[in-house]
Structures are given as C-alpha cells and as structure tokens.
Short mmCIF file of C-alpha atoms and ligand atoms in Angstrom, two decimals:
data_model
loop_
_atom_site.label_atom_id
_atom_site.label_comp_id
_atom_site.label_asym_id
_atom_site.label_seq_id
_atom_site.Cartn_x
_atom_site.Cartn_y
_atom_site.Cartn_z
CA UNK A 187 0.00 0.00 0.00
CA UNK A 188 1.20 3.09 -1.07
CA UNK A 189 1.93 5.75 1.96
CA UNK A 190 -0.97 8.47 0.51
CA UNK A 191 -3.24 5.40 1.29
CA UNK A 192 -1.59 4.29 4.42
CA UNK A 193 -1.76 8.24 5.19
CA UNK A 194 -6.06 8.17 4.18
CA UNK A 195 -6.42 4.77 6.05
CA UNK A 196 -4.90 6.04 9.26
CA UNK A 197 -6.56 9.62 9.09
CA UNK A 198 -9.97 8.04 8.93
CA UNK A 199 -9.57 5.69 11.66
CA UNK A 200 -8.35 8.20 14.05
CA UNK A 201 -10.94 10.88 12.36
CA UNK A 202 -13.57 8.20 13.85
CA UNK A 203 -11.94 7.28 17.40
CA UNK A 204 -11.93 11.74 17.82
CA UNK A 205 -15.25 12.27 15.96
CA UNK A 206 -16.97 9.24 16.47
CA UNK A 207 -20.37 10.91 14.03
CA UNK A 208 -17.87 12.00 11.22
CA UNK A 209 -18.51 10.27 7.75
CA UNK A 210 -21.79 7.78 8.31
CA UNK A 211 -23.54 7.26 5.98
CA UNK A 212 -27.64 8.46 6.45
CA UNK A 213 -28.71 10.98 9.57
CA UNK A 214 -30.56 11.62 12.17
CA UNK A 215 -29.52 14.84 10.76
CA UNK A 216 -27.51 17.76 11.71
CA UNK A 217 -29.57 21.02 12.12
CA UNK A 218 -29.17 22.72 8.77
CA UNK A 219 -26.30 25.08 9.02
CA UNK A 220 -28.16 28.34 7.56
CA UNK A 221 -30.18 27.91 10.87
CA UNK A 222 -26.92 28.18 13.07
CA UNK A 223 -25.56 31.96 13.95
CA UNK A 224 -21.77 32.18 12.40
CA UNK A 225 -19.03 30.73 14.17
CA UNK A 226 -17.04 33.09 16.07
CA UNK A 227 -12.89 31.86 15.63
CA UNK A 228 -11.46 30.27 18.66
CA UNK A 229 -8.62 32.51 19.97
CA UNK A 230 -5.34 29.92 19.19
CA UNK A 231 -2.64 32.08 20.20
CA UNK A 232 0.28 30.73 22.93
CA UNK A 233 -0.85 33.67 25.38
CA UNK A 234 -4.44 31.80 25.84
CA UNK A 235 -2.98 28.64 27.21
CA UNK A 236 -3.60 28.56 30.94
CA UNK A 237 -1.91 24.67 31.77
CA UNK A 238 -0.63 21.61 29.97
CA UNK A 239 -2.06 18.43 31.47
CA UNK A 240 -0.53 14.59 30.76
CA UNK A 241 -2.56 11.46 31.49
CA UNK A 242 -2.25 7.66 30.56
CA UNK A 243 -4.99 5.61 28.95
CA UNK A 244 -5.26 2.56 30.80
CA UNK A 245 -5.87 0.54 27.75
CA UNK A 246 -6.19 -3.63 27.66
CA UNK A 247 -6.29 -5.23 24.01
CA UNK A 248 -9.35 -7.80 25.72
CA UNK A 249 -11.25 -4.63 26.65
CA UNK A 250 -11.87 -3.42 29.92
CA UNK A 251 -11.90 -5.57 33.10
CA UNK A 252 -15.35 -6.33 34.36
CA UNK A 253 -15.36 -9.49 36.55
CA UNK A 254 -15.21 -10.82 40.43
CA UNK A 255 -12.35 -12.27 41.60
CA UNK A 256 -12.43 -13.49 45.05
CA UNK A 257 -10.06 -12.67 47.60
CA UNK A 258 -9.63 -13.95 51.10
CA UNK A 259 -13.31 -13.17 52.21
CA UNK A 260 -13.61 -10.16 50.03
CA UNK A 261 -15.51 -10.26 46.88
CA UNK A 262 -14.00 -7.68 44.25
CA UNK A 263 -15.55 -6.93 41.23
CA UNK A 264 -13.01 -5.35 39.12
CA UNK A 265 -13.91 -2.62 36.92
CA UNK A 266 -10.66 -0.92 35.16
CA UNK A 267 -9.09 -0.81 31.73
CA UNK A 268 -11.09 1.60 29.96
CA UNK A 269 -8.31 2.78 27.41
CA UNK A 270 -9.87 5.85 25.57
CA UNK A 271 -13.19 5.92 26.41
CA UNK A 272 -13.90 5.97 30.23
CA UNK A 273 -15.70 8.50 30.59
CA UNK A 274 -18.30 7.26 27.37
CA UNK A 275 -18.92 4.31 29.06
CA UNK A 276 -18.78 5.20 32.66
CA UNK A 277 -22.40 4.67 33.22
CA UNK A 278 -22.88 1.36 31.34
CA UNK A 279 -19.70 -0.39 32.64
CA UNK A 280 -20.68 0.67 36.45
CA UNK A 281 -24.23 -0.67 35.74
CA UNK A 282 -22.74 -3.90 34.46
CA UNK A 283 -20.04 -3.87 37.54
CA UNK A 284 -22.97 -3.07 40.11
CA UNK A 285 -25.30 -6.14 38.75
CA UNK A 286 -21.85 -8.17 39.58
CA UNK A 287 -21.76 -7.03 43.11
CA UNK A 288 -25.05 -7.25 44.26
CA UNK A 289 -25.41 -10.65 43.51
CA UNK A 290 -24.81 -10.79 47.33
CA UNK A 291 -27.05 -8.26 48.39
CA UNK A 292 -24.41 -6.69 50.37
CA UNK A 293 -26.15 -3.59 52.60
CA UNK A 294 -22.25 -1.96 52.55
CA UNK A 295 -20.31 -1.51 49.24
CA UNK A 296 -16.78 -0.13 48.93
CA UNK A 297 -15.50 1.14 45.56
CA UNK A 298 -11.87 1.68 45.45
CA UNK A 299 -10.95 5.07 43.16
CA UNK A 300 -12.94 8.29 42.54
CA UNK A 301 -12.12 8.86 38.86
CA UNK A 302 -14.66 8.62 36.45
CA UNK A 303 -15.29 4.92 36.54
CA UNK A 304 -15.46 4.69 40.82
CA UNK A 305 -18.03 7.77 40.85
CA UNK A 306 -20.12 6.63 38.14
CA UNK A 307 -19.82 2.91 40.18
CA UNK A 308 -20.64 4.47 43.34
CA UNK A 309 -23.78 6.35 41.87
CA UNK A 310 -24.99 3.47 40.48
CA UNK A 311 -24.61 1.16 44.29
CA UNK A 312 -25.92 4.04 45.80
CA UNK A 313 -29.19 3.82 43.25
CA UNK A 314 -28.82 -0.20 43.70
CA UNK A 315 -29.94 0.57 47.70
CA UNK A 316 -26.42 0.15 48.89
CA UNK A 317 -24.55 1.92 51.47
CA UNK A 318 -21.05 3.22 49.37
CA UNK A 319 -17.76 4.19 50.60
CA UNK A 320 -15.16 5.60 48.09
CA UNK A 321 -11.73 4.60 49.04
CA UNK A 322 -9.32 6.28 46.76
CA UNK A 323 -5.69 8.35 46.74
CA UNK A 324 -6.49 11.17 44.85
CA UNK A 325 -10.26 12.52 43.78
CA UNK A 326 -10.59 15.16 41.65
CA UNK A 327 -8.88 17.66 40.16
CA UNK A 328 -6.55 15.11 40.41
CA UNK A 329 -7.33 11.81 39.18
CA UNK A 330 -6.26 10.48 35.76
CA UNK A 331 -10.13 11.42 34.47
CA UNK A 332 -10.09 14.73 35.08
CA UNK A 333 -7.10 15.23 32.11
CA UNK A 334 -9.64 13.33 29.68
CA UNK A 335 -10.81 15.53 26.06
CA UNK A 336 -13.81 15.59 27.03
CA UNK A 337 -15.81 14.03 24.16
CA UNK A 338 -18.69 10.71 23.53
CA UNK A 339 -15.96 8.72 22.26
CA UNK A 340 -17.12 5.05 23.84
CA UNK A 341 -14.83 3.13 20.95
CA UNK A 342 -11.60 4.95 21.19
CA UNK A 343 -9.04 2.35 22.07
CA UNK A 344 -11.14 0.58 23.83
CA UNK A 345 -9.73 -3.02 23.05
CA UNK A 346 -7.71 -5.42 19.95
CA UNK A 347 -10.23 -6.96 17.69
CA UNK A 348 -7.97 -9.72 17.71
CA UNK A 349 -8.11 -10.30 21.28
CA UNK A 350 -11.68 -9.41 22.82
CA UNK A 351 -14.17 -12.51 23.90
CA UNK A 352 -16.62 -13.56 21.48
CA UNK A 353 -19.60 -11.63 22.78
CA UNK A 354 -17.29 -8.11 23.46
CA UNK A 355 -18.81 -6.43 20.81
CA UNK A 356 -22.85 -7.30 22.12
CA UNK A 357 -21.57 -6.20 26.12
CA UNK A 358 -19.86 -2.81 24.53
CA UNK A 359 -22.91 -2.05 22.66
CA UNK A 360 -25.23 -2.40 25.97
CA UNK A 361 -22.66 -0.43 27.92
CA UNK A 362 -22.53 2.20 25.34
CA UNK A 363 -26.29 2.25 25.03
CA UNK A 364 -27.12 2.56 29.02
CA UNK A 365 -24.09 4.99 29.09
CA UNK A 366 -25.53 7.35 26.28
CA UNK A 367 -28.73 7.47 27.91
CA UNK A 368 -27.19 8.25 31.25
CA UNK A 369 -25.24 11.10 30.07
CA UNK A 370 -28.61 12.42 28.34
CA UNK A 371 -29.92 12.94 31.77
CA UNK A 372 -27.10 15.34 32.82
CA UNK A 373 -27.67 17.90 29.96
CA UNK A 374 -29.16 21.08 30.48
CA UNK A 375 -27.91 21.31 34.09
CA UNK A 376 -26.53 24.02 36.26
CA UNK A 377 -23.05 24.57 35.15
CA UNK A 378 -23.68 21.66 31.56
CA UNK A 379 -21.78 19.01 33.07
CA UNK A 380 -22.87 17.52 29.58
CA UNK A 381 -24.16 19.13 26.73
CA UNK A 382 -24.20 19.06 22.68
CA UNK A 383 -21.50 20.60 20.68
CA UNK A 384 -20.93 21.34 16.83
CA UNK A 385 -18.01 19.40 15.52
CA UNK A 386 -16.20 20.30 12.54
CA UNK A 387 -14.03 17.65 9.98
CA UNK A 388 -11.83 20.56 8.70
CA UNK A 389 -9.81 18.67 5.78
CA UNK A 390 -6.78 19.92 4.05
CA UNK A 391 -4.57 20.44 7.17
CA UNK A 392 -1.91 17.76 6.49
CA UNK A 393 0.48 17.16 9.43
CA UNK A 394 4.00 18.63 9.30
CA UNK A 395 7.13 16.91 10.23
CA UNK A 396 8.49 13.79 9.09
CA UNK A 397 6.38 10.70 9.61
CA UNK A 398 7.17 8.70 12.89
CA UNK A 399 7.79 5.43 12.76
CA UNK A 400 4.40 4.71 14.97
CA UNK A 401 2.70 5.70 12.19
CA UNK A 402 3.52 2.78 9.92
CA UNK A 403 2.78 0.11 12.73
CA UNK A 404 -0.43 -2.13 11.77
CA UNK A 405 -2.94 -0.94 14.82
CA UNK A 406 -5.58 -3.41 15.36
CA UNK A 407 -8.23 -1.63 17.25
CA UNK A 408 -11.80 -2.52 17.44
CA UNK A 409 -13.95 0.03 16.18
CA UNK A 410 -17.98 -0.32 17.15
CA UNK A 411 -19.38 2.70 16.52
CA UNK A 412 -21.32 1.90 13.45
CA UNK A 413 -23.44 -0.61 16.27
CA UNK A 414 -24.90 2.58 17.77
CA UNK A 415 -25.32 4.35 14.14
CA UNK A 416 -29.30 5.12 15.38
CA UNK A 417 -28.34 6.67 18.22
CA UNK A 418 -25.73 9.10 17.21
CA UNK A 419 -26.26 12.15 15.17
CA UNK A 420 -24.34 11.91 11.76
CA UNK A 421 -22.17 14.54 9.83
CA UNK A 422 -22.86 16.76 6.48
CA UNK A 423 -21.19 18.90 4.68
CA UNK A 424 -21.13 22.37 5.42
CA UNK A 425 -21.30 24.97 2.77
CA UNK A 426 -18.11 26.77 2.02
CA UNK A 427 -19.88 30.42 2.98
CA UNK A 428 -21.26 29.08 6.46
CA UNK A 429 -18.39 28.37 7.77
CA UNK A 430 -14.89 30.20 8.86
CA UNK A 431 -12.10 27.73 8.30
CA UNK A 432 -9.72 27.43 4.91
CA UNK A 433 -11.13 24.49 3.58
CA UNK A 434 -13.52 24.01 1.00
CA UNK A 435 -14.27 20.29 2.53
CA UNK A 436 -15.94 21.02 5.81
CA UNK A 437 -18.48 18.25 7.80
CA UNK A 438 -20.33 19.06 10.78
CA UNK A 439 -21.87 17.03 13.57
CA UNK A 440 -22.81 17.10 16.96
CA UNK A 441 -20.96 15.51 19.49
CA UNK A 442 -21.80 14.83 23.03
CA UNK A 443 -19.29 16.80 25.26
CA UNK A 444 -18.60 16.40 29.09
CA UNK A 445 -17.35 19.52 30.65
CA UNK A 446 -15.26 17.52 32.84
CA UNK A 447 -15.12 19.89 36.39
CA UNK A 448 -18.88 20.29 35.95
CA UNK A 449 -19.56 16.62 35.77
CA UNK A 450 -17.41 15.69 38.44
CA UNK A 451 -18.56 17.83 40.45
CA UNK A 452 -21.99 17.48 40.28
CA UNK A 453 -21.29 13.59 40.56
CA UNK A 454 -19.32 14.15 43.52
CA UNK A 455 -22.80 16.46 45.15
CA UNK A 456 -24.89 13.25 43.58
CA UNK A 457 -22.98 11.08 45.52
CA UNK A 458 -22.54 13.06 49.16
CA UNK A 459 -26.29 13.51 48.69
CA UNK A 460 -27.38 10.07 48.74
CA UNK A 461 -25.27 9.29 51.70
CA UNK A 462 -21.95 8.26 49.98
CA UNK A 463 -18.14 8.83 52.03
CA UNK A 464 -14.92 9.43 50.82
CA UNK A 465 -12.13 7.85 52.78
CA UNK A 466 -8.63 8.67 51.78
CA UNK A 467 -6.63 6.01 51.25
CA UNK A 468 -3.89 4.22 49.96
CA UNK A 469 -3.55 0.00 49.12
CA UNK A 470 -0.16 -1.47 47.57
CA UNK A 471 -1.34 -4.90 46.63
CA UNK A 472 -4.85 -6.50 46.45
CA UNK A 473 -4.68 -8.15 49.46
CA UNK A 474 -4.66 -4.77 50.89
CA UNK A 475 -8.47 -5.15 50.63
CA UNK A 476 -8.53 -7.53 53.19
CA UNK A 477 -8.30 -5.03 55.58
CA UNK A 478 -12.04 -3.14 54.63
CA UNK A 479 -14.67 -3.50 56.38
CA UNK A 480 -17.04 -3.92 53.64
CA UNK A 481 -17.36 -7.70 51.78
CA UNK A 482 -18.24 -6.13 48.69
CA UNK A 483 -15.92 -4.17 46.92
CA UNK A 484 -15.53 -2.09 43.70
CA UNK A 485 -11.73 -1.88 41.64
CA UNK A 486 -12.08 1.40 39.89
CA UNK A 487 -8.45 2.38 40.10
CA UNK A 488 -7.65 3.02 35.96
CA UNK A 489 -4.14 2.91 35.06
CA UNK A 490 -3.31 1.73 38.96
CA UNK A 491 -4.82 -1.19 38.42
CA UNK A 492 -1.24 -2.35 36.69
CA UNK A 493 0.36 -1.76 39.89
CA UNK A 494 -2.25 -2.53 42.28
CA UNK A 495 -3.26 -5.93 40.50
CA UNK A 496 -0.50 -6.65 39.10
CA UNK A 497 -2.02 -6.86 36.03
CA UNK A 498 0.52 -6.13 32.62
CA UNK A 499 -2.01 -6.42 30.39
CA UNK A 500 -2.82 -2.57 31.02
CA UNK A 501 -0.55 -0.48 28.56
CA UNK A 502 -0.80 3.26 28.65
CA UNK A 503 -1.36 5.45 26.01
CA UNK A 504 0.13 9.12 26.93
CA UNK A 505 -2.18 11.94 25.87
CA UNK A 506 -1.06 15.75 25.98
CA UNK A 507 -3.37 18.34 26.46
CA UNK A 508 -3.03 22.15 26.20
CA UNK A 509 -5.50 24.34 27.79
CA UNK A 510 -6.45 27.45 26.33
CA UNK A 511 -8.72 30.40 28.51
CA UNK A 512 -13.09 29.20 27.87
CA UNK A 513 -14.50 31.34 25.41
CA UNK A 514 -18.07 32.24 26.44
CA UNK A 515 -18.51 32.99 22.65
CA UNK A 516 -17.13 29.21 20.78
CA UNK A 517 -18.29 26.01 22.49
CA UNK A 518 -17.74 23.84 19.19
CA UNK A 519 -14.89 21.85 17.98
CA UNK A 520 -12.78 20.58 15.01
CA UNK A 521 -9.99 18.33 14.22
CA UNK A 522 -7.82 19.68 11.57
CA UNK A 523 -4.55 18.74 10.87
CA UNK A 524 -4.03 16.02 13.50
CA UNK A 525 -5.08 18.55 16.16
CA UNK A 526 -8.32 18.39 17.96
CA UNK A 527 -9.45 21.37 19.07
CA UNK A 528 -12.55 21.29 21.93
CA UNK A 529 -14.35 24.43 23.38
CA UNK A 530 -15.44 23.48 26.44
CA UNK A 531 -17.08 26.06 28.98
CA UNK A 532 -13.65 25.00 31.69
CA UNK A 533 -11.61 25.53 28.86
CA UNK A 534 -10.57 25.22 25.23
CA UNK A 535 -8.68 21.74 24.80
CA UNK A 536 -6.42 21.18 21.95
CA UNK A 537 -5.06 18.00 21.90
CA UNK A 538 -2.30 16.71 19.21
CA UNK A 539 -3.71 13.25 18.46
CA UNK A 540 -0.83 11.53 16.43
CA UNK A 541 -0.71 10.14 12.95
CA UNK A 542 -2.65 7.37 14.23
CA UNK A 543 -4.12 5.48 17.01
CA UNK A 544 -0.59 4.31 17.96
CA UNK A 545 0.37 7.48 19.49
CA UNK A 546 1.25 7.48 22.78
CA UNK A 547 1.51 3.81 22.47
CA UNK A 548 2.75 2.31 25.83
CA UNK A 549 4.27 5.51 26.61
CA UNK A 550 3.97 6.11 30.70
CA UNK A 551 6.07 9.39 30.41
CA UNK A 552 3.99 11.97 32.39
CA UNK A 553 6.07 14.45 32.12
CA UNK A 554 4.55 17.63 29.84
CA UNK A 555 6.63 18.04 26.65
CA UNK A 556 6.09 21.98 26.08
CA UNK A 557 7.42 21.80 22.71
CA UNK A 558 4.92 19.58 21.49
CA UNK A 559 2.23 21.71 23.37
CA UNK A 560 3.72 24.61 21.52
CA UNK A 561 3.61 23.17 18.14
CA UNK A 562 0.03 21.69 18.78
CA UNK A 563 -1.07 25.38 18.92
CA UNK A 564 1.14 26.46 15.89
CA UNK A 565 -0.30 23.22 13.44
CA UNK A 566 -4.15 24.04 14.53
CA UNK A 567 -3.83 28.44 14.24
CA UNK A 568 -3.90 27.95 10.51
CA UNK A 569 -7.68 26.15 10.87
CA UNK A 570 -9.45 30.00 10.01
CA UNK A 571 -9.37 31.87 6.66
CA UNK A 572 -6.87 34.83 6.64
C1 FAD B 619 -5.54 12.62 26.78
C2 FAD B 619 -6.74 11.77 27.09
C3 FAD B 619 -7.97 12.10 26.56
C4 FAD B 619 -9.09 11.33 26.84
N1 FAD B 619 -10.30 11.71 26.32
C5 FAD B 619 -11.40 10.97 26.57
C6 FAD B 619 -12.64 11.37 26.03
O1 FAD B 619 -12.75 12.38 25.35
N2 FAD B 619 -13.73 10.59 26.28
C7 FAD B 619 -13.63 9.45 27.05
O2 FAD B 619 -14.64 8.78 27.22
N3 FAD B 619 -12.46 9.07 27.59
C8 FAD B 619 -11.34 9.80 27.37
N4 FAD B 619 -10.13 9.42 27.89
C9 FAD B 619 -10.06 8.18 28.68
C10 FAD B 619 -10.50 8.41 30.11
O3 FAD B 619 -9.91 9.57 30.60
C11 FAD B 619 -10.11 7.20 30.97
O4 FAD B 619 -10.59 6.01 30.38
C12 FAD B 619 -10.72 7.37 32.35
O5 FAD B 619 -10.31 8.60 32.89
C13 FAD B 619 -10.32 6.26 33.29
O6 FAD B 619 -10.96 6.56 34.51
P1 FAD B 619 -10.74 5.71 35.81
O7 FAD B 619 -11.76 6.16 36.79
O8 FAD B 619 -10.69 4.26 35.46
O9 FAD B 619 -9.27 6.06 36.30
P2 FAD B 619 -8.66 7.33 37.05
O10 FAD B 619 -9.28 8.59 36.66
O11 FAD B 619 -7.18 7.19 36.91
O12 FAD B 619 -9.05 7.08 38.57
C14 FAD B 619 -8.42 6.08 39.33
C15 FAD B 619 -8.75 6.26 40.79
O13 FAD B 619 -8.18 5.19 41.51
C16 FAD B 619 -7.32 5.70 42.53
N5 FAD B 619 -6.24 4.73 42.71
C17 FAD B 619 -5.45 4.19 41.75
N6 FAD B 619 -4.59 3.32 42.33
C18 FAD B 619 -4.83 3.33 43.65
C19 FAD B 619 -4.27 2.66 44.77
N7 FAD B 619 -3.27 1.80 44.62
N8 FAD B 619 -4.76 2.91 46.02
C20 FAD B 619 -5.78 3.80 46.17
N9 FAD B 619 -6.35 4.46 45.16
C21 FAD B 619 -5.89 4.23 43.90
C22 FAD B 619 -6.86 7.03 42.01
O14 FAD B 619 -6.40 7.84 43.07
C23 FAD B 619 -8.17 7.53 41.39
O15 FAD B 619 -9.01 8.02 42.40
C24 FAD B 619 -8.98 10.17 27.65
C25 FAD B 619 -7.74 9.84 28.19
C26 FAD B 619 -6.63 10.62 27.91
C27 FAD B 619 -5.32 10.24 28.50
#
C-alpha cells in the first residue's frame, strides 16, 4: 500500500476514534447550518494557554476488566481498563459492575478510586440501595479522568479486535447504550456538566514533520461505533460560505461533550447527597483489601490497576493536552490537521492526536513536553481563513 493510502487509512480511523459521528452514511440529521448563527474563531494564540495536562490511557487489548475475583473473604468486582473511552462508558460499565456485586445483596459496598469509573460505580450502588464508601488516593482535580478531552468517544481504544471474547462487541454495545442514555440525563444542568456541541471535519490540514515510525505500525483496534449508528447524530457537509475555516471540505456534527469539572462535580454532590463517604486512602497490593470492612468491593483504580493488580495487560497510552482560557462565545470543535481542538465552557482543549491510534503507544512518560504543546497550537492556528 502506497503511503498516501496508508496516510487516508490512518486519518480516517483516528478521524472516527476523535469524531466518532464523522462520515456515516444516512442521519438523524444535523440542524441545517443556515439555521446556526456564524461561528465566532477560537482565539489559538500561545498567550491563551492557561496549563498543559498529561494522562495515561489505561488501555487492555481484551477490553476493559469487568469481573469478580475473590479474595480472602472479600468479593471484588473489578472494573478498570477503559483505554480511551472511560468517561463514554462510565455509566454502562458501572451498571454492568454493580449487577456483579449485588449478587450478594451486600447492605455496605466499597469502591476503590474516585475517577470517572469509581463515581459513576458508586452512583450506580448508591441507586442499587447500597450503602457506598469511596476509598481512593487522589479525587478530583486530580485523578487520571479529570485530564480526559472531554468528548462521547465510547470506541476509542477501547480493546484489539484480535483479542476481545466472542460476545465483546454485544456487552460494549449495551454499555454504550445505558451509558448514552445516562449522560442524556445530565444535559441542560446548572453549570452543563454535559451538553451538545458542533463538531467540525476541517480537511486539508496535512500534518507537518516527518512521519514517525508509529505511524507505519499495523494498529488493530476494534472500532464499534457503526453498532450505535441510530443513536448518534451523523455529519454533512457544510457549505463553504457558512463556515470560517480554509477548507472548502468542511463536515459538521454534533458531538456529546462532558465539561469535565462540571460533571465531576456534580457527581461528587450526587454522591454526598445520597449518603456516599470518601475515605482517603492508599492499598499497595490487592490483598490490601482484606483489611475493609465492607465484603463487597468495587476496583475502579484506571491505570493503577497495573500496579495494584498486578495486572501487565494494562498499557498506557500518553495523551497531551493544552489548555487554552473558555470562550463564552465558541463552544464547538474541530480536528484539523491532527489537532483536535474542543471548546469546552472549563476551557478550550487542543489536543495533538498523532498520525494514528498508535500514538502514545505504551508511553507512561507523564512528564509535559512543552514543545509539542507549543507546536500543537502552531499546526491548529492555521484552521481560520486569513
Ligand atoms: C488525553 C486523554 C484524553 C481522553 N479523552 C477521553 C474522552 O474524550 N472521552 C472518554 O470517554 N475518555 C477519554 N479518555 C479516557 C479516560 O480519561 C479514561 O478512560 C478514564 O479517565 C479512566 O478513569 P478511571 O476512573 O478508570 O481512572 P482514574 O481517573 O485514573 O481514577 C483512578 C482512581 O483510583 C485511585 N487509585 C489508583 N490506584 C490506587 C491505589 N493503589 N490505592 C488507592 N487508590 C488508587 C486514584 O487515586 C483515582 O481516584 C482520555 C484519556 C486521555 C489520556
């Protein structure tokens, strides 16, 4: 294969894993974009960025981990490994992981982590009619989940089609499913912990620099979006005079977006509300668990689940992220160029997202690289005419 097609190939499988409504094929259409007020350029310039944030993707090629294990007297249902899309499927995996642990009826549940996947978990005990007790080292602002893009992505490496179970692709879709209509129920909140965005497929931006050698390594990950096709709004093109950017091949969609301090805070209130505790804490090995009082309890610890359960099957995928000031006037997005660019309302995210989806490819460097943040913002400033 030639490397323009390797080039196409690779674009459009990353173009789907960042823009999961981009190119399908027959809508629930887009609003018709003379009935949408002009877009107002986001302001790309080095003296808007505010922070640059790191975070590992705790990725597993079977998918994540959603199973009991028993240990001494304890009975853990582990719930970790959700590569790219954590936050998508928050809701559906902790629904799945809750039906696990009340199989015992337990009155007292403990979930272990307060990212994304142990508040969603938590919520969903608490809602089960169990008592819930977070035990976790860090909660937010600074767990792994609150460095995530922000975006409905429930597909992004989420496992190797080569290496998921038989029915993956059936449990995915349900999680997905239960997840989407979760999320649904947080938009149009105080403060949008979730709401709809425009997202614009800006074409014509190649990448610059010389290709890495990432890029040419054959990347086996399952894609499933096209099982929630119904669902999901799907892209058209945008005419070239309703529109800002220098392209003349412009799609829009709209794109579920978590505003990621909103949601976790409003989780966080869910959860207090209902009764839940936060304990801080600290375990080094699984057996570690031994010591809670609760029979019943919750792994939700991400990318510490490699430590914690010694488990090697968890790579991580490194993702930078540059923060730019919120714009009250731009809440949309693009990708362009290999950049994603994502107004959120606690800031604009722009996010360099590789040749393909091997970027960052067991990578557990957390260190920011500031001149890659820099030339993130240089590659993406050239989106807008003039
Ligand atoms: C750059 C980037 C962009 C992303 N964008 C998106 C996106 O747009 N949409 C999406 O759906 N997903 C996205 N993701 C993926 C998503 O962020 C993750 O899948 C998700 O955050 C994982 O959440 P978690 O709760 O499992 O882990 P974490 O957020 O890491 O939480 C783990 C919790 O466990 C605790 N813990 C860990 N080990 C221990 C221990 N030994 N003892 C006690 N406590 C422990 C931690 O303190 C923390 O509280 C992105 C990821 C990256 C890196």
């Amino acid at each position: 294969m030639d490397r323009r097609k390797l080039m196409l190939l690779g674009a459009g499988a990353l173009t789907a894993s960042v823009l999961p409504g981009i190119g399908r094929a027959q809508a629930p259409a887009a609003p018709s974009p003379s009935s949408t007020p002009p877009l107002v350029p986001i302001r790309l310039s080095p003296d808007q960025v505010f922070r640059t944030t790191v975070c590992l993707r705790p990725f597993r090629g079977k998918g994540p981990r959603i199973e009991t294990e028993t240990v001494g007297r304890k009975q853990v249902v582990h719930n970790y490994g959700h590569g790219g899309s954590g936050w998508s499927l928050s809701w559906g995996s902790a629904e799945y992981a809750v039906r696990l642990a009340m199989q015992s009826s337990p009155r007292k549940i403990a979930v272990v982590g307060a990212g994304a996947l142990g508040l969603t978990a938590a919520l969903m005990a608490q809602r089960a009619g169990a008592q819930v007790t977070i035990y976790a080292r860090e909660r937010f602002p600074f767990v792994r989940s609150a460095f995530a893009t922000g975006s409905w992505t429930p597909s992004s490496r989420v496992a190797m089609a080569a290496e998921v179970a038989p029915d993956f692709a059936d449990r995915w879709e349900t999680m997905a499913r239960y997840a989407w209509s979760m999320h649904q129920s947080y938009v149009g909140l105080a403060g949008n912990p979730v709401e709809w965005m425009d997202q614009y497929l800006v074409r014509g931006g190649g990448r610059p620099g010389p290709r890495p050698a990432y890029a040419d390594i054959k990347a086996d990950f399952i894609h499933l979006d096209g099982r929630i096709n119904d669902i999901v709004p799907h892209s058209q093109p945008v005419p070239n005079d309703a529109h800002p950017f220098a392209s003349e091949n412009v799609q829009r969609t709209n794109m579920l977006t978590f505003n990621v301090a909103s949601l976790a805070h409003q989780l966080t209130e869910d959860f207090l509300e209902a009764g839940g505790r936060f304990v801080p804490a600290q375990f080094h090995s699984l057996s570690d668990f031994t010591r809670l009082k609760e029979k019943v309890i919750i792994n939700c610890t991400g990318y510490g689940a490699r430590a914690l359960c010694k488990d090697e099957s968890i790579v991580p995928v490194r993702g930078q992220i540059v923060w730019l000031a919120p714009q009250a006037d731009a809440h949309y997005g693009f990708y362009y160029g290999g950049v994603s660019v994502l107004g959120r309302r606690d800031g604009v995210v722009v996010q360099d997202v590789g040749w393909n989806e091997m970027f960052g490819w067991n990578d557990d460097n957390e260190t920011i690289d500031p001149v890659a943040a820099r030339e993130s913002i240089e590659n993406v400033a050239r989106v807008y005419r003039g």
